[in-house]
PDB file of C-alpha atoms in Angstrom:
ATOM      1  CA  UNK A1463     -22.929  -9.800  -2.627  1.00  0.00           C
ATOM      2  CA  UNK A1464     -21.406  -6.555  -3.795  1.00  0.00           C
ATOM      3  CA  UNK A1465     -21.579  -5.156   0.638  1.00  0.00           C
ATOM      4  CA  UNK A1466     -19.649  -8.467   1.325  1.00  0.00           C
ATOM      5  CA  UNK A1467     -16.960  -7.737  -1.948  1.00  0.00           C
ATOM      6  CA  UNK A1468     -16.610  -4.256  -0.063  1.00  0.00           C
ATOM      7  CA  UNK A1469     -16.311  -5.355   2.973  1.00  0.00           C
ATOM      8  CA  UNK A1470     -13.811  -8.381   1.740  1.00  0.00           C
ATOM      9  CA  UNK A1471     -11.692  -5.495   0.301  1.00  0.00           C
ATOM     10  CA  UNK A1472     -11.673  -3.203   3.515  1.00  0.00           C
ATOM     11  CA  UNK A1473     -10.574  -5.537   5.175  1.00  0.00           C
ATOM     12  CA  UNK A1474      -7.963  -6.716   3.131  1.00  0.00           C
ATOM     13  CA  UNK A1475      -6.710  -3.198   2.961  1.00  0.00           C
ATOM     14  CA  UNK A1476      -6.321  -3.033   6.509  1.00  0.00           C
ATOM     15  CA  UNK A1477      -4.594  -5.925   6.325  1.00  0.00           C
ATOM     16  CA  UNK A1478      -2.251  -4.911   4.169  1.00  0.00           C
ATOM     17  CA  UNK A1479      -1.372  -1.065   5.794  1.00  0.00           C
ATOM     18  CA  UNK A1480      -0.678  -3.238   9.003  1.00  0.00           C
ATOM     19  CA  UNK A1481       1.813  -5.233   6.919  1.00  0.00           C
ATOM     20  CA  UNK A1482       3.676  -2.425   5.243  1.00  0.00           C
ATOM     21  CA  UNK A1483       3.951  -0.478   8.851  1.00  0.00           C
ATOM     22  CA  UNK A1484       5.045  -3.821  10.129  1.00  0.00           C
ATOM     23  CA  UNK A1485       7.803  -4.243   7.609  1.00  0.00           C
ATOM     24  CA  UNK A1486       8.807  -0.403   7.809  1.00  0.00           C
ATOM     25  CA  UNK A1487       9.365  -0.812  12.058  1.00  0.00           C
ATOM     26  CA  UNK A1488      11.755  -3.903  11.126  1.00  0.00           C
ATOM     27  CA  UNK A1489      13.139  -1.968   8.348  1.00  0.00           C
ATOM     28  CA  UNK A1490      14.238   0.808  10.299  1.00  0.00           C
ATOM     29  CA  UNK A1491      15.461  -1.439  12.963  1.00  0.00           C
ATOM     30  CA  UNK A1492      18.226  -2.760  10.600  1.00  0.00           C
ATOM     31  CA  UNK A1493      20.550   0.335  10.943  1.00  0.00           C
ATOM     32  CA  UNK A1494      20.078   1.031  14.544  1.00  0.00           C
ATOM     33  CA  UNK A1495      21.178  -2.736  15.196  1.00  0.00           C
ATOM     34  CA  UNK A1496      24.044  -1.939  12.879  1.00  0.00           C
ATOM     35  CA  UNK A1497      24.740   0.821  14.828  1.00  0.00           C
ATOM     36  CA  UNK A1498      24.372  -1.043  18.102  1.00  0.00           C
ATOM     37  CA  UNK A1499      26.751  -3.801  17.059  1.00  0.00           C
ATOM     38  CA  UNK A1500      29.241  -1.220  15.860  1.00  0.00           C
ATOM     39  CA  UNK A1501      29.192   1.340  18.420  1.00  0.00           C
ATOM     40  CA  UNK A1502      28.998  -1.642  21.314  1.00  0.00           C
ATOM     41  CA  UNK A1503      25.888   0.175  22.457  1.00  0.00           C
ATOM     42  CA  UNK A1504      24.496  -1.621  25.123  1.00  0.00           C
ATOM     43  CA  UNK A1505      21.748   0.307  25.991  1.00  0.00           C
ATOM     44  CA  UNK A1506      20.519   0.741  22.205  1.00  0.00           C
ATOM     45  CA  UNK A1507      20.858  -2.839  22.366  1.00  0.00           C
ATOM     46  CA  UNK A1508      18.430  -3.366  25.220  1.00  0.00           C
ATOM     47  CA  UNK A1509      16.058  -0.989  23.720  1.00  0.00           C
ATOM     48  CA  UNK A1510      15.966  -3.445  20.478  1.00  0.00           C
ATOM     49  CA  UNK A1511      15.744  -6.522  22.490  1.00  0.00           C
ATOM     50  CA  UNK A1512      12.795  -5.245  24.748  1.00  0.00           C
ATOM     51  CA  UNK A1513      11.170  -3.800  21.067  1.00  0.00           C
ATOM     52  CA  UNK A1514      10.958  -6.880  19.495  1.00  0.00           C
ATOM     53  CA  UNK A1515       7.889  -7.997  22.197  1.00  0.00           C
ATOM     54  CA  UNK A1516       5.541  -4.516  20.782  1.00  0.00           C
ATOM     55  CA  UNK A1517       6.641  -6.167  17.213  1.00  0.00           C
ATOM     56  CA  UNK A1518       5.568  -9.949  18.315  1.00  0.00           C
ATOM     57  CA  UNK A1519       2.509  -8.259  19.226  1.00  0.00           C
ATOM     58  CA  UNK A1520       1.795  -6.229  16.282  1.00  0.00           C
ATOM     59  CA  UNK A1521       2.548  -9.404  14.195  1.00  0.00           C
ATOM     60  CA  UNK A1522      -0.344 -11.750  16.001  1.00  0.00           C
ATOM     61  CA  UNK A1523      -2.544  -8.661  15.620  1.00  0.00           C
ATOM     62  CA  UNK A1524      -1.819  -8.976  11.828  1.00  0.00           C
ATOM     63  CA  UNK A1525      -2.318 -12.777  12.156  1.00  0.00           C
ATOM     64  CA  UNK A1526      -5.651 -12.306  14.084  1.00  0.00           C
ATOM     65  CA  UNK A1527      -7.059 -10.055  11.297  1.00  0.00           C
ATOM     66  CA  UNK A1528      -6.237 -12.869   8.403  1.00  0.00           C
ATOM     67  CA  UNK A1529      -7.869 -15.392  10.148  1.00  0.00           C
ATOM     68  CA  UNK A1530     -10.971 -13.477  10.335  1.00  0.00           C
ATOM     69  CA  UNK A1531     -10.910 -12.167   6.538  1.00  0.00           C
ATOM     70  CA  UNK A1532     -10.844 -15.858   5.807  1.00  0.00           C
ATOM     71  CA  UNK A1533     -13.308 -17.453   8.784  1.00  0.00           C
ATOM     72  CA  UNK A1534     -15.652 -13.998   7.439  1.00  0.00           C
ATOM     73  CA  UNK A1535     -15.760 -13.263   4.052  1.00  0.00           C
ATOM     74  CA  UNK A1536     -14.459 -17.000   2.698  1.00  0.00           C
ATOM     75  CA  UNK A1537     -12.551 -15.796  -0.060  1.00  0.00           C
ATOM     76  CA  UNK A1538     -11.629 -17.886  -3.090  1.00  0.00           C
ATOM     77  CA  UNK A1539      -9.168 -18.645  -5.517  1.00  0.00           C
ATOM     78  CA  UNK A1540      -6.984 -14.803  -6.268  1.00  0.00           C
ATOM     79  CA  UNK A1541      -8.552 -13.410  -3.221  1.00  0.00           C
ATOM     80  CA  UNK A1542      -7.670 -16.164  -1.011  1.00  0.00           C
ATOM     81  CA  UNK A1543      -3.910 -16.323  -2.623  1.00  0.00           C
ATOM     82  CA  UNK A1544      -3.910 -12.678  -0.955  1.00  0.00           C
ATOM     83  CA  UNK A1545      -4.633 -13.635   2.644  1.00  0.00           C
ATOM     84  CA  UNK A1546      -2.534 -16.715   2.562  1.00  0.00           C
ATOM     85  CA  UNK A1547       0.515 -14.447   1.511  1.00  0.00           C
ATOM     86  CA  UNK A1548      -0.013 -12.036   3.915  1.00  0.00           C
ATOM     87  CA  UNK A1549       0.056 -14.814   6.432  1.00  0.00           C
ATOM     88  CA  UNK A1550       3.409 -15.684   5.070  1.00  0.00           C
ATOM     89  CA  UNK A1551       4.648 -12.669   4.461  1.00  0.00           C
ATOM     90  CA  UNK A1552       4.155 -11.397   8.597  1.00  0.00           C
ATOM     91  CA  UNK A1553       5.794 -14.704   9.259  1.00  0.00           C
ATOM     92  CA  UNK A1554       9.070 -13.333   7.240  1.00  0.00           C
ATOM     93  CA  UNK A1555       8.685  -9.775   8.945  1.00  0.00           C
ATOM     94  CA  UNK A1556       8.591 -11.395  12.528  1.00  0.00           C
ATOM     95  CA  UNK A1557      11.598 -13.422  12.282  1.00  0.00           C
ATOM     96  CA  UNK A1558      13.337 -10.882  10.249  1.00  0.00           C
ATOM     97  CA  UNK A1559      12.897  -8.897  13.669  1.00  0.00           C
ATOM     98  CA  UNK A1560      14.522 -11.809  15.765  1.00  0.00           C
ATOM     99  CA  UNK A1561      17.136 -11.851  13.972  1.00  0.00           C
ATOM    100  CA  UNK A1562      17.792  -8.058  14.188  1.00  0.00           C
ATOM    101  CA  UNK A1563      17.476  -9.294  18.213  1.00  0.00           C
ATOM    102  CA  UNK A1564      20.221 -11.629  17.631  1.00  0.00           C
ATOM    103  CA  UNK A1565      22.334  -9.248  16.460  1.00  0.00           C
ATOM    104  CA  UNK A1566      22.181  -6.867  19.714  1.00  0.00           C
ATOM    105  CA  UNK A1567      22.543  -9.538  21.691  1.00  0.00           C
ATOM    106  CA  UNK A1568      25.698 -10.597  20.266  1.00  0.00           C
ATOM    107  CA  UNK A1569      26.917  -7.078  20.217  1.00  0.00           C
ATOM    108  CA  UNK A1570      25.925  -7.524  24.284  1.00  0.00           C
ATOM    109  CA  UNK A1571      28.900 -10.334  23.955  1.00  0.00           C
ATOM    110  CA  UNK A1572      31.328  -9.045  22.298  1.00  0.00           C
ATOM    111  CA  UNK A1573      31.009  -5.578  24.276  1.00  0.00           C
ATOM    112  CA  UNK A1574      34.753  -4.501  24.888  1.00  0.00           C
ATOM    113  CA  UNK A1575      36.444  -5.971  21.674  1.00  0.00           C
ATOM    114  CA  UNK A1576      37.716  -3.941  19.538  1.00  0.00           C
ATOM    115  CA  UNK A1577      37.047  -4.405  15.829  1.00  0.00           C
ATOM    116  CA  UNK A1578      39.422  -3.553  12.873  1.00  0.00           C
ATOM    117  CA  UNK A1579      38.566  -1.722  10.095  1.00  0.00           C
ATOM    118  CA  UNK A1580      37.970  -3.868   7.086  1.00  0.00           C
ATOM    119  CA  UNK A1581      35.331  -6.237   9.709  1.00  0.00           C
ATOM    120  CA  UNK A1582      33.555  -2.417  10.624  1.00  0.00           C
ATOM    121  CA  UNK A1583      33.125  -1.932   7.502  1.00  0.00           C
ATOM    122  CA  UNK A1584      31.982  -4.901   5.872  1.00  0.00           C
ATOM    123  CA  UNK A1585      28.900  -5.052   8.788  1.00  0.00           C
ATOM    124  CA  UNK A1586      28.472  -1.489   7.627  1.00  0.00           C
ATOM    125  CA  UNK A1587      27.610  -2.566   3.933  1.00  0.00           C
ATOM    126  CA  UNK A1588      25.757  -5.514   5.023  1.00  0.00           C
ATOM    127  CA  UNK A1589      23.613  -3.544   6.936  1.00  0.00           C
ATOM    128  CA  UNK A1590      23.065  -0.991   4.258  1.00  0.00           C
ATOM    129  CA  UNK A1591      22.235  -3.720   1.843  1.00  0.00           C
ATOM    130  CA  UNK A1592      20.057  -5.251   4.181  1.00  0.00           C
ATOM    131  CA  UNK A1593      17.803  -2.165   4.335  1.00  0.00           C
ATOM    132  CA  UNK A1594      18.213  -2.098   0.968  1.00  0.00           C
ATOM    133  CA  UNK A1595      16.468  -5.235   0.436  1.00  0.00           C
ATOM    134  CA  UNK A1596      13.695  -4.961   2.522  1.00  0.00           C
ATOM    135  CA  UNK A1597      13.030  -1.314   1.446  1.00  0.00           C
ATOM    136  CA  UNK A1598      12.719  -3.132  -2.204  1.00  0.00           C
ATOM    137  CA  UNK A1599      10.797  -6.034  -0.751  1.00  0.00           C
ATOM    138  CA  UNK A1600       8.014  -3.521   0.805  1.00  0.00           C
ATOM    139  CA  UNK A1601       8.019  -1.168  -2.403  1.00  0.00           C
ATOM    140  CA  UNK A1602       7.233  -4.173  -4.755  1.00  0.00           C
ATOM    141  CA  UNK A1603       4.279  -5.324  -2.288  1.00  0.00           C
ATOM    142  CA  UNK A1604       3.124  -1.421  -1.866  1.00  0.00           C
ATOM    143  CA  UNK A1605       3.311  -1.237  -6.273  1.00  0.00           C
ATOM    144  CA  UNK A1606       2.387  -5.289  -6.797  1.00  0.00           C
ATOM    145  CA  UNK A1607       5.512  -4.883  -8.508  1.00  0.00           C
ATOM    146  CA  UNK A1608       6.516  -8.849  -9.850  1.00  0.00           C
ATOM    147  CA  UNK A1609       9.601  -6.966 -11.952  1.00  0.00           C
ATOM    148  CA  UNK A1610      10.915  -4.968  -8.541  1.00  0.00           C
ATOM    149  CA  UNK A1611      10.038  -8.648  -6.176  1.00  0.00           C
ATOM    150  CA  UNK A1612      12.383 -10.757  -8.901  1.00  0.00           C
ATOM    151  CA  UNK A1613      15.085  -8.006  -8.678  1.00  0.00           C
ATOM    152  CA  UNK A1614      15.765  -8.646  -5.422  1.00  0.00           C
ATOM    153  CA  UNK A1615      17.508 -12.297  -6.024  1.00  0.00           C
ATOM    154  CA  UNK A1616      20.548 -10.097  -7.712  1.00  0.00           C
ATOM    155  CA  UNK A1617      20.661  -7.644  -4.144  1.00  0.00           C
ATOM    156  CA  UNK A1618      20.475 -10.706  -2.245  1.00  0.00           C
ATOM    157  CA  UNK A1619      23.419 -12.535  -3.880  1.00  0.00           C
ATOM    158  CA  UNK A1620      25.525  -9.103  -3.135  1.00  0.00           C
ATOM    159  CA  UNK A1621      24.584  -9.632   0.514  1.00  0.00           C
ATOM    160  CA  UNK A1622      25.766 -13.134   0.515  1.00  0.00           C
ATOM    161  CA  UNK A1623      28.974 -12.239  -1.219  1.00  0.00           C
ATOM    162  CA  UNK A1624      29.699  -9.499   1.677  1.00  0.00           C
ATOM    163  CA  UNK A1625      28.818 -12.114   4.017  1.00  0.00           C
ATOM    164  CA  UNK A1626      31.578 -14.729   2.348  1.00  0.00           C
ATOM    165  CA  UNK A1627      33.444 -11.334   2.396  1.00  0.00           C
ATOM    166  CA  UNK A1628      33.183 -11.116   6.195  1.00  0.00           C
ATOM    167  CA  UNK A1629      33.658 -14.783   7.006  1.00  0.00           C
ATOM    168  CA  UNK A1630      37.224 -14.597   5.167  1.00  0.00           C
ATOM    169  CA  UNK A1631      38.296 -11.255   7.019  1.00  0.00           C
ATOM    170  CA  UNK A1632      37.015 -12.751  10.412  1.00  0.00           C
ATOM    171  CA  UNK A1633      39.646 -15.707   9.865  1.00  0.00           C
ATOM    172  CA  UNK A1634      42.096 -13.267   8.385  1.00  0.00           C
ATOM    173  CA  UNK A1635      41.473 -10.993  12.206  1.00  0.00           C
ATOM    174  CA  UNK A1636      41.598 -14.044  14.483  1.00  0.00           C
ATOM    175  CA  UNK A1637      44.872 -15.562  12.534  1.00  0.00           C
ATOM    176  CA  UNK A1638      46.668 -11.965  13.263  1.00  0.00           C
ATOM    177  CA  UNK A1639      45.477 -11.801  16.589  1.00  0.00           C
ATOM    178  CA  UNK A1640      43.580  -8.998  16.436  1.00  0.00           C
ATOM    179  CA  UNK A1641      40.103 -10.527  17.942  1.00  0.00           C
ATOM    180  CA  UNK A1642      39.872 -13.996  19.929  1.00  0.00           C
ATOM    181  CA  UNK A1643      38.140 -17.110  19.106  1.00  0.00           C
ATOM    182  CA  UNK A1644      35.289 -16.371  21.464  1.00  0.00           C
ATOM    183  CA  UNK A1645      34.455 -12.974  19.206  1.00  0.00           C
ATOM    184  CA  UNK A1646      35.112 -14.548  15.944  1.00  0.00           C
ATOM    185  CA  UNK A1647      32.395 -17.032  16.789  1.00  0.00           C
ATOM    186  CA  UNK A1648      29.987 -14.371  17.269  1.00  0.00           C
ATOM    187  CA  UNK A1649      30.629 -12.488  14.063  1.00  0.00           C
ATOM    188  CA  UNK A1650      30.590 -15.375  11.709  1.00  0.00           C
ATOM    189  CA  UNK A1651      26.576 -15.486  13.408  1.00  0.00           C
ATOM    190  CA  UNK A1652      25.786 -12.271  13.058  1.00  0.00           C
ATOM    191  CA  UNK A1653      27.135 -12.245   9.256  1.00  0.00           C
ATOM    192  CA  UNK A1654      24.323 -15.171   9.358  1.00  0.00           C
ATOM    193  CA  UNK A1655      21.966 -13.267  10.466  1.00  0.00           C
ATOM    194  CA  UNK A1656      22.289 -10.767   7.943  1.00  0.00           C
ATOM    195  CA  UNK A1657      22.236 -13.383   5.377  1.00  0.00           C
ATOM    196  CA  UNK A1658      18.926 -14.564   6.813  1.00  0.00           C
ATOM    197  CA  UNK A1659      17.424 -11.145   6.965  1.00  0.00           C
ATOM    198  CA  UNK A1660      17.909 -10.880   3.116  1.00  0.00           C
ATOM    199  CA  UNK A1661      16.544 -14.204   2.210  1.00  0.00           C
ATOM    200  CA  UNK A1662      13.608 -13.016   4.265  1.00  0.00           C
ATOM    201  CA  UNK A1663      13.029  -9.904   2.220  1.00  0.00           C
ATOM    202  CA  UNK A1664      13.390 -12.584  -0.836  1.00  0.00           C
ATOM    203  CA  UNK A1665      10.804 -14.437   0.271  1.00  0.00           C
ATOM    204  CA  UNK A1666       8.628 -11.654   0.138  1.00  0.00           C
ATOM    205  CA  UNK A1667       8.681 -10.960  -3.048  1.00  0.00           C
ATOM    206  CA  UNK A1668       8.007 -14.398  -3.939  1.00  0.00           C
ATOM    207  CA  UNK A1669       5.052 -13.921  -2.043  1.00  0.00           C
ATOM    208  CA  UNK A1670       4.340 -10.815  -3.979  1.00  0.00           C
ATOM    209  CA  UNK A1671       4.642 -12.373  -7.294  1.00  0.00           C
ATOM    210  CA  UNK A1672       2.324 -15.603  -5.932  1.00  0.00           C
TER     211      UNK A1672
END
């Protein structure tokens, strides 16, 4: 009993380095898509848009190794909490990554247009508070930290104020002229996305206090 406790554990452990490397690839992601959308970086853009396959991968890998823990070692009641949430928790990582995918390929559309000021730099603090949030979101799984995974409802409502913030200034662009209808479009997604992207880091730490 106590080899198949160890081996329960191991494996779990595994489980959960793949996780946190996982979340740290998206993580990092979130500033060079900023910087793609900002920049109008095309080919950074189709270096994040091929990426996101190697992270697909890496997610059904993760996947793969849960579903064995729990067709192997049968775990129960706390221990099988563990592996369920891990389940969930690569399900918010991987489509925390398509979104950052969305994001360069609207910067793909909107290649060309020129963006004022106060729009540059509201995608600049949404991005920052983005990483922000999922840098919290890993920390409080890495420390099972239930005090740091409820904080992050207070950083997400910031995000979804700058993303109000953005919504306004895109209207405030298009009515003076300054970007057309086809552009404003395609910020008031990506300010979305971002949205999403937080409530994904959210749901993590709900996993991490389940």
């Amino acid at each position: 009993m106590e080899d198949l406790r160890r081996g329960f554990h191991t494996d779990l452990g595994e489980a959960k380095n793949q996780l946190v490397r996982l979340a740290a690839q998206v993580t990092e992601t979130i500033p060079r898509a900023t910087a793609v959308l900002l920049d109008g970086d095309l080919e950074g853009a189709d270096y994040l848009i091929r990426a996101d396959e190697a992270i697909n991968n890496r997610t059904l890998e993760l996947e793969e190794h849960c579903y064995r823990i729990l067709a192997l070692q049968a775990p129960v009641a706390a221990d099988l909490r563990q592996v369920v949430a891990l389940l969930r928790m690569a399900a918010e990582v991987e489509r925390s990554a398509d979104l950052l995918c969305n994001i360069c390929k609207a910067a793909r559309r909107i290649y060309g247009h020129d963006l004022d000021p106060k729009l540059r730099g509201i995608i600049s603090r949404m991005g920052e508070q983005a990483e922000q949030l999922y840098e919290a979101a890993i920390a409080s799984f890495v420390e099972n930290d239930a005090a740091k995974a409820a904080a992050l409802d207070d950083m997400d409502s910031f995000l979804d104020g700058l993303q109000k913030q953005f919504v306004q200034a895109i209207f405030e662009s298009h009515a003076a002229g300054r970007i057309d209808l086809q552009v404003a479009v395609q910020l008031a997604v990506v300010a979305r996305f971002y949205e999403r992207i937080g409530d994904h880091a959210v749901n993590i730490g709900e996993r991490v206090q389940f």
